[in-house]
Coordinates of C-alpha atoms in Angstrom, one line a residue:
M1 CA -34.9 17.4 -1.8
H2 CA -33.9 13.9 -2.9
V3 CA -30.1 13.8 -3.5
L4 CA -30.5 10.1 -4.5
E5 CA -33.5 8.4 -6.0
V6 CA -33.4 4.6 -6.7
N7 CA -36.5 3.4 -8.5
N8 CA -37.3 -0.3 -9.2
L9 CA -33.7 -1.4 -9.4
S10 CA -32.9 -5.0 -10.4
K11 CA -29.7 -6.8 -11.2
S12 CA -28.8 -10.4 -12.1
F13 CA -25.5 -12.2 -12.4
G14 CA -26.1 -15.1 -14.7
K15 CA -29.4 -16.8 -13.6
T16 CA -29.1 -15.4 -10.1
R17 CA -31.2 -12.3 -9.4
V18 CA -29.3 -10.5 -6.6
I19 CA -31.2 -7.2 -6.5
K20 CA -34.9 -7.4 -6.8
N21 CA -36.9 -4.3 -7.7
I22 CA -35.7 -2.0 -4.9
S23 CA -36.6 1.6 -4.4
F24 CA -35.4 4.2 -1.9
N25 CA -34.3 7.8 -1.5
V26 CA -31.6 9.7 0.3
E27 CA -32.5 13.3 1.3
E28 CA -30.3 16.4 1.4
G29 CA -28.1 16.5 4.5
E30 CA -29.0 13.0 5.6
I31 CA -26.9 10.1 6.7
V32 CA -28.5 6.7 5.7
G33 CA -27.2 3.4 7.0
F34 CA -27.5 0.4 4.6
V35 CA -27.7 -2.8 6.7
G36 CA -28.1 -6.5 5.9
P37 CA -26.4 -9.9 6.3
N38 CA -23.4 -10.9 4.1
G39 CA -24.6 -11.5 0.6
A40 CA -27.7 -9.4 1.0
G41 CA -26.9 -7.1 -1.9
K42 CA -25.4 -4.1 -0.1
T43 CA -22.2 -3.8 -2.1
T44 CA -23.9 -4.6 -5.4
T45 CA -26.4 -1.8 -4.8
L46 CA -23.7 0.7 -4.1
K47 CA -21.8 -0.4 -7.2
L48 CA -25.0 0.2 -9.2
I49 CA -25.3 3.7 -7.8
T50 CA -21.7 4.5 -8.5
D51 CA -22.0 3.1 -12.1
L52 CA -19.3 0.5 -11.5
I53 CA -21.9 -2.0 -12.8
R54 CA -25.1 -1.5 -14.8
P55 CA -28.6 -2.5 -13.7
D56 CA -30.8 -4.8 -15.7
E57 CA -33.9 -2.7 -14.9
G58 CA -34.7 0.5 -13.0
E59 CA -33.6 4.1 -12.7
I60 CA -31.0 5.9 -10.6
I61 CA -31.2 9.7 -10.2
I62 CA -28.4 11.6 -8.5
N63 CA -29.0 15.3 -7.6
G64 CA -31.8 15.4 -10.2
Y65 CA -29.8 13.9 -13.0
P66 CA -30.8 10.4 -14.4
L67 CA -27.6 8.3 -14.4
K68 CA -28.5 6.6 -17.6
K69 CA -29.3 9.7 -19.6
R70 CA -27.1 12.3 -17.9
R71 CA -24.2 10.2 -16.7
E72 CA -21.5 12.9 -16.5
A73 CA -23.7 15.3 -14.6
A74 CA -25.0 12.6 -12.3
L75 CA -21.5 11.2 -11.5
G76 CA -20.2 14.8 -11.1
S77 CA -22.5 15.1 -8.0
L78 CA -21.2 11.8 -6.5
A79 CA -18.1 10.6 -4.8
G80 CA -17.5 7.1 -3.2
I81 CA -15.3 4.6 -1.7
I82 CA -16.2 1.0 -2.6
E83 CA -14.2 -1.7 -0.9
N84 CA -10.6 -0.4 -0.5
P85 CA -9.6 3.3 -0.9
G86 CA -7.7 3.8 -4.1
L87 CA -4.6 5.5 -2.9
Y88 CA -1.0 5.8 -4.2
V89 CA 0.8 4.2 -1.3
N90 CA 4.3 5.2 -2.4
L91 CA 3.3 8.9 -2.4
T92 CA 2.6 11.1 0.7
G93 CA -0.9 11.9 1.7
L94 CA -0.4 15.5 0.4
D95 CA 0.9 14.2 -3.0
N96 CA -2.2 12.0 -3.3
L97 CA -4.4 15.1 -2.8
L98 CA -2.3 17.2 -5.1
F99 CA -2.6 14.6 -7.9
I100 CA -6.4 14.7 -7.7
A101 CA -6.4 18.5 -7.5
K102 CA -4.3 18.7 -10.6
V103 CA -6.3 16.2 -12.6
R104 CA -9.7 17.7 -11.6
G105 CA -8.6 21.4 -11.8
I106 CA -9.3 21.9 -8.1
S107 CA -8.4 25.2 -6.4
K108 CA -5.9 25.6 -3.6
E109 CA -8.7 26.7 -1.3
K110 CA -10.6 23.4 -1.8
L111 CA -7.3 21.5 -1.5
Q112 CA -6.5 23.2 1.8
R113 CA -10.1 22.5 3.1
A114 CA -9.6 18.8 2.3
I115 CA -6.3 18.7 4.2
D116 CA -7.9 20.4 7.2
I117 CA -10.9 18.2 7.4
T118 CA -9.0 15.0 7.3
G119 CA -7.3 15.9 10.6
L120 CA -4.1 14.2 9.5
G121 CA -1.9 17.1 10.6
K122 CA 1.8 16.5 10.0
N123 CA 1.0 12.9 8.8
I124 CA -0.1 14.5 5.6
H125 CA 3.6 14.6 4.6
R126 CA 4.2 10.9 5.3
Q127 CA 4.1 8.1 2.8
V128 CA 0.6 6.5 2.7
R129 CA 2.1 3.0 3.1
K130 CA 3.0 4.1 6.6
Y131 CA -0.6 5.1 7.4
S132 CA -3.0 3.1 9.6
L133 CA -6.2 1.9 7.9
G134 CA -8.1 4.7 9.7
M135 CA -5.7 7.3 8.3
K136 CA -6.1 6.0 4.8
Q137 CA -9.9 6.2 5.1
R138 CA -9.7 9.8 6.3
L139 CA -7.4 10.7 3.4
A140 CA -9.7 9.0 1.0
L141 CA -12.6 11.0 2.4
G142 CA -10.6 14.2 2.0
M143 CA -10.0 13.3 -1.7
C144 CA -13.7 12.8 -2.1
L145 CA -14.5 16.1 -0.5
M146 CA -12.3 18.1 -2.9
T147 CA -14.8 17.4 -5.7
E148 CA -17.6 18.9 -3.6
P149 CA -20.0 16.0 -4.0
K150 CA -23.7 16.2 -3.1
L151 CA -23.7 12.5 -2.3
L152 CA -21.0 10.3 -0.7
I153 CA -21.2 6.5 -1.1
L154 CA -19.2 4.4 1.4
D155 CA -19.0 0.6 1.5
E156 CA -18.2 -0.7 5.0
P157 CA -16.1 2.4 5.9
T158 CA -15.3 1.1 9.4
N159 CA -14.3 -2.4 8.3
G160 CA -11.0 -3.3 9.9
L161 CA -10.7 -0.2 12.0
D162 CA -9.8 -0.2 15.7
P163 CA -12.1 1.6 18.1
T164 CA -10.1 4.9 17.8
G165 CA -10.2 4.8 14.0
T166 CA -13.9 4.0 14.0
M167 CA -14.6 6.9 16.3
E168 CA -12.5 9.3 14.2
L169 CA -14.2 8.2 11.0
R170 CA -17.6 8.6 12.5
E171 CA -16.8 12.2 13.7
L172 CA -15.4 13.0 10.2
M173 CA -18.6 11.7 8.5
L174 CA -20.8 13.8 10.8
K175 CA -18.5 16.9 10.2
M176 CA -18.8 16.5 6.5
V177 CA -22.6 16.6 6.7
Q178 CA -22.7 19.5 9.2
E179 CA -20.1 21.7 7.6
E180 CA -20.0 20.7 3.9
G181 CA -23.7 19.8 3.3
V182 CA -22.9 16.3 2.0
S183 CA -25.4 13.5 2.1
I184 CA -24.0 10.0 2.9
L185 CA -25.2 6.5 2.1
F186 CA -23.0 3.9 3.8
S187 CA -23.2 0.1 4.4
S188 CA -21.9 -1.5 7.5
H189 CA -22.1 -4.6 9.6
M190 CA -21.2 -2.7 12.8
L191 CA -24.7 -2.1 14.1
G192 CA -23.7 0.1 17.0
E193 CA -21.8 2.4 14.7
V194 CA -24.7 2.6 12.2
E195 CA -27.0 3.8 14.9
K196 CA -24.5 6.3 16.3
T197 CA -24.0 7.8 12.8
A198 CA -27.1 7.3 10.7
D199 CA -30.3 9.4 10.7
R200 CA -32.2 6.5 9.1
V201 CA -31.5 2.8 8.4
I202 CA -32.5 0.8 5.3
Y203 CA -32.5 -3.0 5.7
I204 CA -31.9 -5.4 2.9
K205 CA -32.0 -9.2 2.7
D206 CA -31.7 -11.4 -0.4
G207 CA -31.8 -8.4 -2.6
V208 CA -35.1 -7.1 -1.2
L209 CA -35.5 -4.0 1.0
L210 CA -37.2 -4.4 4.3
D211 CA -37.0 -0.9 5.7
K212 CA -40.7 -0.2 5.1
T213 CA -41.7 -3.0 7.4
V214 CA -39.7 -1.6 10.4
P215 CA -41.3 0.8 12.8
A216 CA -39.5 4.0 13.6
F217 CA -37.4 3.9 16.7
D218 CA -36.5 6.7 19.1
S219 CA -33.1 8.1 19.8
F220 CA -31.6 9.8 22.9
F221 CA -28.8 12.3 22.1
S222 CA -26.5 14.0 24.5
I223 CA -25.2 17.3 22.9
I224 CA -22.3 19.2 24.4
L225 CA -22.5 22.9 23.3
N226 CA -21.8 26.4 24.4
D227 CA -25.4 27.5 25.3
P228 CA -27.8 24.6 25.9
S229 CA -30.7 26.9 27.0
E230 CA -30.5 28.9 23.8
A231 CA -30.3 25.7 21.8
A232 CA -33.4 24.3 23.5
A233 CA -35.3 27.5 22.7
L234 CA -34.2 27.2 19.0
L235 CA -35.3 23.6 18.9
K236 CA -38.7 24.1 20.6
G237 CA -41.5 23.0 18.3
V238 CA -39.3 21.0 15.8
E239 CA -41.3 18.1 14.6
G240 CA -40.0 14.8 15.9
I241 CA -38.4 16.1 19.1
L242 CA -40.2 14.4 21.9
S243 CA -38.5 16.0 24.9
M244 CA -35.4 18.1 25.9
K245 CA -33.6 18.6 29.1
V246 CA -30.8 21.2 29.9
E247 CA -28.2 19.6 32.1
G248 CA -25.6 21.9 33.6
K249 CA -23.9 24.7 31.7
D250 CA -23.0 22.8 28.5
K251 CA -25.2 19.8 28.0
L252 CA -28.6 19.3 26.3
S253 CA -30.3 15.9 26.3
V254 CA -32.8 15.4 23.4
H255 CA -35.2 12.5 22.9
M256 CA -36.2 12.5 19.2
R257 CA -37.6 10.3 16.5
E258 CA -35.3 8.6 14.0
G259 CA -34.0 10.9 11.3
V260 CA -34.5 14.2 13.2
I261 CA -30.9 14.7 14.2
S262 CA -29.9 16.2 10.8
E263 CA -32.5 19.0 11.2
V264 CA -31.4 19.6 14.8
L265 CA -27.8 20.0 13.7
R266 CA -28.8 22.2 10.8
I267 CA -30.7 24.6 13.1
L268 CA -28.0 24.8 15.7
T269 CA -25.2 25.4 13.1
E270 CA -27.2 28.0 11.3
N271 CA -27.7 29.9 14.5
N272 CA -24.0 29.8 15.4
I273 CA -24.4 27.4 18.3
R274 CA -21.0 25.7 18.7
I275 CA -21.3 21.9 19.1
H276 CA -18.4 20.4 21.0
D277 CA -19.6 16.8 21.1
I278 CA -22.6 14.6 20.3
N279 CA -23.3 11.1 21.6
K280 CA -26.2 8.7 21.1
Q281 CA -27.2 7.4 24.5
R282 CA -29.4 4.5 23.5
D283 CA -28.3 1.7 21.1
D284 CA -31.3 -0.5 20.0
L285 CA -30.5 -1.1 16.4
E286 CA -29.1 -4.5 17.1
L287 CA -32.4 -5.6 18.7
I288 CA -34.3 -4.2 15.7
Y289 CA -32.0 -6.0 13.3
S290 CA -32.3 -9.3 15.2
R291 CA -36.1 -9.0 15.3
I292 CA -36.4 -8.1 11.5
F293 CA -34.3 -11.0 10.3
R294 CA -35.6 -13.5 12.8
G295 CA -39.1 -12.6 11.6
V296 CA -38.2 -12.8 7.9
E297 CA -36.6 -16.2 8.4
S298 CA -39.4 -17.7 10.5

């Protein structure tokens, strides 16, 4: 199912056309990376999807609701962080969550779930002004999660984070997809992080999408879990899995096509296979990115 449909979207500022008739989809349970050079149109596209600005032409459909005709229903299925998280820095992390919960009429159960998933622990009681940038991002994601969105839009979520903060944010994004069923569209200039996180990558340059010109690339995942043999049996025959190898008592190595990891995680989770860790073993997105834009510019 399409959680997001973008059809023939265009946007101009003055006489400059910055988004040029772009179309793409995001599927249920999918993490999609949105990649391009500075000024390519990434943030403008995300602002159009979140209704911060209006398109000149085209259609945006969120969870089956046309944004133009069913704005409230469409935006009710969406949460996003564009540029900096909007937090009350003089309040504690908990007070920020409580404020949103009160305004939106959110239950205590959903509030507690948001607190748990941020992983902030005792820091939830500290003033937000004392948080690191990574902690602020995790708190903002928890605030988004309380509204139970079908689609989460993130603009450069790892920008400015140190390696630890980047890793923690990546793990939180994957957890939100696996446990909460959220789909994510995020932009980033950190190519290694995009490949570690995304099931699929969309490329944009000068307001034009280039993803359809890019061949699919393979991925190698190392999955640490409680029963790799059972996991391999469950995954046997899944389309897009090229090979699997059980290594020791807790490791399954899987070679698969781009975009298959979400289905793999869904199958394992639904069959109560406990996943302890997951790592992408090959990082070739930077080479693909370089080849794409060198080819476009030549």
